[in-house]
Amino acid sequence: QVQQKDKSDEEVAQAINHKLGDTPGISYSEIATRAYDCGRAELAIKLLEYEPRSGEQVPLLLKMKRSKLALGKAIESGDTDLVYTVVLHLKNELNRGTFFMTLQNQPVALSLYRQFCRHQERDTLKDLYNQDDNHQELGNFHIHSSYSEKRIEGRVGALQNALDEFNKARNDFAAKRHLQEHFDKPYLDLSLHDTVSTLILDGHHKRAEQLYREFRIPDKRCVSPWLGGGSGWGGGAACPVPQRVPVLVPRRDLEQAAEAAMERRSEAEMNLVLSRCSPSTDGAVAEKLTRARAQLIKK
């Protein structure tokens, strides 16, 4: 049946499941592999939905280069070894920036990767903390690093770096505590970057800009052209990259929001923009996003 060309992938998958059900000894992953070998990748993915063992789903998804889908399946399984396998596969497959961004959208995978880095890749751990503006952990990192310094100058330098980071963490804490008291929302457990992002989503643009400038959030994570004019931040202001789409959508800048979502390869942001598209006025934008999302899901 996997070679039938006159029926959709969904119809063929349902027909196979209807015929085989949960028959003992039947492996849907093997049938999916046959479908993939016949050039029907989408059918293979639909057949894998009937495979109850995540450990059998993930290897084929990786072979098909559907790594992000494989990561989701591994996390759903609760098997940490399986998650590690996919994360390390992604690490070798993606460039560094895309890899970090993928993990940011999967907290479980990010937590496991941090554990891996603590033992195997200390410098990468530092990069992860820098990305999150996690000054508390950066301070701890520098203290730990000081023990490996052979010369007294190097040890003092590492401890000074730790002190600088702890001072930043103290300032972060004070600012977030003030925000929490003022807006009656939990900010204390958020990173600085997530705090700014949450403020923007809640419409507190001036407070977000104030934090951005006060704590000098790196420009490499910010973008200004998207927000010139109109409501929100004024021209020349900057905004954390992850929040371009949530800021643009309420302003009905759907075309620019779509471009931002596609540039970031974020399925969640594409869905957000699509949910605001009107068939009568935003058909072209919706069509472009639908195609981009389909390509993203395939990977």
Short mmCIF file of C-alpha atoms in Angstrom, two decimals:
data_model
loop_
_atom_site.label_atom_id
_atom_site.label_comp_id
_atom_site.label_asym_id
_atom_site.label_seq_id
_atom_site.Cartn_x
_atom_site.Cartn_y
_atom_site.Cartn_z
CA GLN A 1 0.00 0.00 0.00
CA VAL A 2 2.90 2.40 0.59
CA GLN A 3 3.40 2.55 -3.18
CA GLN A 4 -0.15 3.67 -3.96
CA LYS A 5 -0.02 7.00 -5.78
CA ASP A 6 -3.75 7.68 -6.19
CA LYS A 7 -4.38 8.32 -2.48
CA SER A 8 -3.10 10.98 -0.11
CA ASP A 9 -0.51 10.15 2.52
CA GLU A 10 -3.14 10.57 5.23
CA GLU A 11 -5.53 8.15 3.52
CA VAL A 12 -2.85 5.50 2.98
CA ALA A 13 -1.63 5.77 6.59
CA GLN A 14 -5.17 5.46 7.93
CA ALA A 15 -5.88 2.48 5.67
CA ILE A 16 -2.75 0.68 6.87
CA ASN A 17 -3.61 1.40 10.50
CA HIS A 18 -7.21 0.27 9.99
CA LYS A 19 -5.97 -3.00 8.52
CA LEU A 20 -3.19 -3.74 11.01
CA GLY A 21 -4.33 -1.95 14.15
CA ASP A 22 -2.21 -2.94 17.16
CA THR A 23 -1.42 -6.43 15.90
CA PRO A 24 1.43 -7.93 17.98
CA GLY A 25 4.71 -8.10 16.12
CA ILE A 26 3.80 -5.35 13.67
CA SER A 27 6.34 -2.53 13.52
CA TYR A 28 5.03 0.72 12.10
CA SER A 29 8.57 2.07 12.07
CA GLU A 30 9.55 -0.69 9.62
CA ILE A 31 6.58 0.13 7.40
CA ALA A 32 7.50 3.82 7.63
CA THR A 33 11.06 2.97 6.61
CA ARG A 34 9.69 1.15 3.56
CA ALA A 35 7.59 4.21 2.69
CA TYR A 36 10.63 6.47 3.02
CA ASP A 37 12.70 4.16 0.81
CA CYS A 38 9.93 4.43 -1.79
CA GLY A 39 10.26 8.21 -1.77
CA ARG A 40 7.19 8.94 0.36
CA ALA A 41 8.66 10.86 3.26
CA GLU A 42 5.39 12.47 4.37
CA LEU A 43 3.68 9.08 4.46
CA ALA A 44 6.55 7.76 6.56
CA ILE A 45 6.03 10.54 9.10
CA LYS A 46 2.30 9.84 9.32
CA LEU A 47 2.95 6.11 9.78
CA LEU A 48 5.38 6.86 12.59
CA GLU A 49 2.50 8.48 14.48
CA TYR A 50 1.13 4.95 14.94
CA GLU A 51 4.46 3.65 16.29
CA PRO A 52 4.09 3.55 20.10
CA ARG A 53 7.85 3.27 20.80
CA SER A 54 9.63 6.60 20.60
CA GLY A 55 12.94 4.78 20.42
CA GLU A 56 11.82 3.39 17.07
CA GLN A 57 10.49 6.71 15.78
CA VAL A 58 13.56 8.85 16.42
CA PRO A 59 16.23 7.00 14.36
CA LEU A 60 14.15 7.16 11.19
CA LEU A 61 13.30 10.82 11.73
CA LEU A 62 17.01 11.58 12.08
CA LYS A 63 17.75 9.60 8.93
CA MET A 64 15.09 11.67 7.16
CA LYS A 65 16.76 14.86 8.45
CA ARG A 66 13.66 15.76 10.47
CA SER A 67 15.81 16.49 13.50
CA LYS A 68 13.53 19.01 15.22
CA LEU A 69 10.59 16.63 14.97
CA ALA A 70 12.85 13.88 16.33
CA LEU A 71 13.76 16.11 19.27
CA GLY A 72 10.10 16.67 20.09
CA LYS A 73 9.44 12.91 20.01
CA ALA A 74 12.46 12.21 22.18
CA ILE A 75 11.32 14.74 24.79
CA GLU A 76 7.79 13.29 24.78
CA SER A 77 9.26 9.85 25.49
CA GLY A 78 10.90 11.00 28.73
CA ASP A 79 14.01 9.01 27.77
CA THR A 80 16.98 11.25 28.61
CA ASP A 81 19.43 9.08 26.64
CA LEU A 82 17.24 9.49 23.57
CA VAL A 83 17.10 13.26 24.09
CA TYR A 84 20.89 13.40 24.42
CA THR A 85 21.24 11.44 21.18
CA VAL A 86 19.10 13.91 19.25
CA VAL A 87 20.65 17.00 20.86
CA LEU A 88 24.17 15.88 19.95
CA HIS A 89 22.95 15.06 16.44
CA LEU A 90 21.52 18.58 16.14
CA LYS A 91 24.78 20.02 17.46
CA ASN A 92 26.67 18.43 14.59
CA GLU A 93 24.00 19.21 12.00
CA LEU A 94 23.21 22.89 12.70
CA ASN A 95 25.36 25.98 12.91
CA ARG A 96 26.01 27.22 16.43
CA GLY A 97 23.45 30.05 16.40
CA THR A 98 20.61 27.93 15.01
CA PHE A 99 21.46 25.13 17.44
CA PHE A 100 21.26 27.44 20.46
CA MET A 101 18.00 28.95 19.18
CA THR A 102 16.49 25.48 18.73
CA LEU A 103 17.36 24.56 22.32
CA GLN A 104 15.88 27.83 23.63
CA ASN A 105 12.49 26.60 22.38
CA GLN A 106 12.93 23.23 24.15
CA PRO A 107 13.63 23.81 27.89
CA VAL A 108 14.03 20.09 28.65
CA ALA A 109 16.65 19.64 25.94
CA LEU A 110 18.40 22.86 26.98
CA SER A 111 18.62 21.71 30.59
CA LEU A 112 20.11 18.36 29.58
CA TYR A 113 22.59 20.02 27.25
CA ARG A 114 23.72 22.32 30.05
CA GLN A 115 24.39 19.26 32.18
CA PHE A 116 26.44 17.79 29.34
CA CYS A 117 28.41 21.02 28.95
CA ARG A 118 29.20 21.19 32.68
CA HIS A 119 31.21 18.00 32.30
CA GLN A 120 32.32 18.08 28.67
CA GLU A 121 32.29 21.60 27.20
CA ARG A 122 32.78 24.30 29.81
CA ASP A 123 33.34 27.08 27.26
CA THR A 124 30.03 26.27 25.58
CA LEU A 125 28.33 26.48 28.96
CA LYS A 126 29.66 30.02 29.30
CA ASP A 127 28.20 30.90 25.88
CA LEU A 128 24.80 29.56 26.95
CA TYR A 129 24.82 31.68 30.11
CA ASN A 130 25.88 34.72 28.10
CA GLN A 131 22.99 34.19 25.71
CA ASP A 132 20.55 34.14 28.64
CA ASP A 133 22.19 37.11 30.41
CA ASN A 134 22.44 34.76 33.39
CA HIS A 135 24.94 36.75 35.44
CA GLN A 136 24.53 34.62 38.57
CA GLU A 137 25.63 31.47 36.75
CA LEU A 138 28.34 33.38 34.88
CA GLY A 139 29.74 34.42 38.26
CA ASN A 140 29.74 30.81 39.41
CA PHE A 141 31.41 29.83 36.14
CA HIS A 142 34.29 32.26 36.65
CA ILE A 143 34.81 31.10 40.24
CA HIS A 144 35.02 27.50 39.05
CA SER A 145 37.40 28.55 36.27
CA SER A 146 39.70 30.30 38.74
CA TYR A 147 40.65 26.95 40.28
CA SER A 148 42.22 25.81 37.02
CA GLU A 149 44.39 28.91 36.68
CA LYS A 150 48.06 28.16 37.41
CA ARG A 151 49.22 31.75 37.81
CA ILE A 152 48.00 34.09 40.54
CA GLU A 153 47.27 36.82 37.97
CA GLY A 154 44.93 34.52 36.07
CA ARG A 155 43.15 33.45 39.24
CA VAL A 156 42.66 37.04 40.38
CA GLY A 157 41.37 37.97 36.92
CA ALA A 158 38.83 35.14 36.97
CA LEU A 159 37.63 36.13 40.44
CA GLN A 160 37.32 39.76 39.35
CA ASN A 161 35.17 38.59 36.42
CA ALA A 162 33.05 36.66 38.90
CA LEU A 163 32.63 39.75 41.07
CA ASP A 164 31.58 41.81 38.05
CA GLU A 165 28.96 39.23 37.10
CA PHE A 166 27.60 38.99 40.66
CA ASN A 167 27.26 42.78 40.76
CA LYS A 168 25.26 42.63 37.54
CA ALA A 169 23.14 39.83 39.00
CA ARG A 170 22.44 41.95 42.08
CA ASN A 171 21.33 44.86 39.89
CA ASP A 172 19.20 42.51 37.79
CA PHE A 173 17.52 41.18 40.92
CA ALA A 174 16.76 44.65 42.24
CA ALA A 175 15.29 45.77 38.92
CA LYS A 176 13.15 42.64 38.54
CA ARG A 177 11.93 42.84 42.14
CA HIS A 178 10.81 46.41 41.48
CA LEU A 179 9.00 45.33 38.31
CA GLN A 180 7.35 42.45 40.15
CA GLU A 181 6.07 44.76 42.87
CA HIS A 182 4.93 47.39 40.35
CA PHE A 183 3.16 45.11 37.85
CA ASP A 184 2.26 42.28 40.26
CA LYS A 185 3.76 39.68 37.92
CA PRO A 186 6.59 37.15 38.54
CA TYR A 187 9.84 38.47 37.06
CA LEU A 188 12.41 37.31 39.63
CA ASP A 189 12.95 33.88 38.10
CA LEU A 190 13.33 35.20 34.55
CA SER A 191 16.61 35.99 32.84
CA LEU A 192 17.19 39.65 31.96
CA HIS A 193 16.52 38.93 28.31
CA ASP A 194 13.27 37.09 29.10
CA THR A 195 12.24 39.95 31.41
CA VAL A 196 12.62 42.48 28.60
CA SER A 197 10.77 40.15 26.23
CA THR A 198 7.89 39.69 28.70
CA LEU A 199 7.60 43.45 29.22
CA ILE A 200 7.28 43.96 25.46
CA LEU A 201 4.64 41.24 25.16
CA ASP A 202 2.69 42.87 28.00
CA GLY A 203 2.85 46.25 26.25
CA HIS A 204 5.28 47.89 28.69
CA HIS A 205 7.57 49.16 25.94
CA LYS A 206 9.09 52.08 27.84
CA ARG A 207 10.07 49.88 30.77
CA ALA A 208 11.55 47.34 28.36
CA GLU A 209 13.57 50.02 26.58
CA GLN A 210 14.74 51.36 29.92
CA LEU A 211 16.08 47.95 30.94
CA TYR A 212 17.66 47.44 27.52
CA ARG A 213 19.61 50.67 27.83
CA GLU A 214 20.37 50.40 31.55
CA PHE A 215 21.84 46.91 31.32
CA ARG A 216 23.32 47.37 27.84
CA ILE A 217 21.84 44.27 26.27
CA PRO A 218 24.17 43.39 23.36
CA ASP A 219 23.14 44.83 20.00
CA LYS A 220 23.78 41.47 18.34
CA ARG A 221 20.55 40.28 19.95
CA CYS A 222 18.56 43.36 19.00
CA VAL A 223 17.02 44.84 15.91
CA SER A 224 15.92 48.41 15.26
CA PRO A 225 14.55 48.69 11.70
CA TRP A 226 11.42 46.71 12.57
CA LEU A 227 10.12 49.23 15.07
CA GLY A 228 10.67 52.64 13.53
CA GLY A 229 7.61 54.88 13.80
CA GLY A 230 4.13 53.98 14.96
CA SER A 231 3.30 52.82 18.45
CA GLY A 232 5.70 50.97 20.69
CA TRP A 233 9.33 51.94 20.69
CA GLY A 234 10.32 54.95 18.63
CA GLY A 235 12.64 55.09 15.64
CA GLY A 236 16.19 54.13 16.47
CA ALA A 237 15.08 52.07 19.46
CA ALA A 238 16.05 48.47 19.73
CA CYS A 239 14.23 45.33 20.69
CA PRO A 240 15.35 41.79 21.55
CA VAL A 241 15.26 39.67 18.41
CA PRO A 242 12.90 36.99 19.78
CA GLN A 243 10.16 39.57 20.24
CA ARG A 244 10.11 41.17 16.79
CA VAL A 245 7.08 39.19 15.72
CA PRO A 246 4.99 39.64 18.92
CA VAL A 247 5.55 43.39 18.67
CA LEU A 248 4.81 43.67 14.96
CA VAL A 249 1.65 41.56 14.90
CA PRO A 250 -0.49 43.83 17.12
CA ARG A 251 0.54 46.74 14.89
CA ARG A 252 -0.70 44.83 11.83
CA ASP A 253 2.77 44.89 10.22
CA LEU A 254 2.05 41.35 9.10
CA GLU A 255 4.33 41.31 6.07
CA GLN A 256 7.35 42.38 8.11
CA ALA A 257 6.32 40.06 10.94
CA ALA A 258 6.16 37.18 8.44
CA GLU A 259 9.64 37.99 7.16
CA ALA A 260 10.96 38.07 10.73
CA ALA A 261 9.32 34.73 11.61
CA MET A 262 10.72 33.08 8.47
CA GLU A 263 14.16 34.54 9.07
CA ARG A 264 14.14 33.09 12.60
CA ARG A 265 12.70 29.79 11.29
CA SER A 266 10.23 29.83 14.18
CA GLU A 267 7.13 27.70 13.65
CA ALA A 268 5.45 29.25 16.71
CA GLU A 269 5.90 32.77 15.33
CA MET A 270 4.72 31.70 11.87
CA ASN A 271 1.56 30.30 13.48
CA LEU A 272 1.08 33.56 15.39
CA VAL A 273 1.23 35.63 12.20
CA LEU A 274 -1.00 33.18 10.30
CA SER A 275 -3.62 33.43 13.04
CA ARG A 276 -3.90 37.18 12.35
CA CYS A 277 -3.97 36.94 8.55
CA SER A 278 -7.26 37.76 6.84
CA PRO A 279 -8.01 35.68 3.71
CA SER A 280 -9.32 38.77 1.93
CA THR A 281 -6.40 41.12 2.59
CA ASP A 282 -3.42 39.00 3.64
CA GLY A 283 -3.67 36.03 1.28
CA ALA A 284 -0.19 36.45 -0.19
CA VAL A 285 1.44 36.67 3.23
CA ALA A 286 -0.47 33.63 4.47
CA GLU A 287 0.50 31.60 1.40
CA LYS A 288 4.19 32.48 1.79
CA LEU A 289 4.11 31.57 5.49
CA THR A 290 2.31 28.29 4.85
CA ARG A 291 4.98 27.24 2.35
CA ALA A 292 7.80 28.27 4.70
CA ARG A 293 6.22 26.42 7.61
CA ALA A 294 5.81 23.26 5.53
CA GLN A 295 9.50 23.38 4.60
CA LEU A 296 10.46 23.93 8.24
CA ILE A 297 8.41 20.97 9.48
CA LYS A 298 10.10 18.71 6.94
CA LYS A 299 13.49 19.39 8.51
#
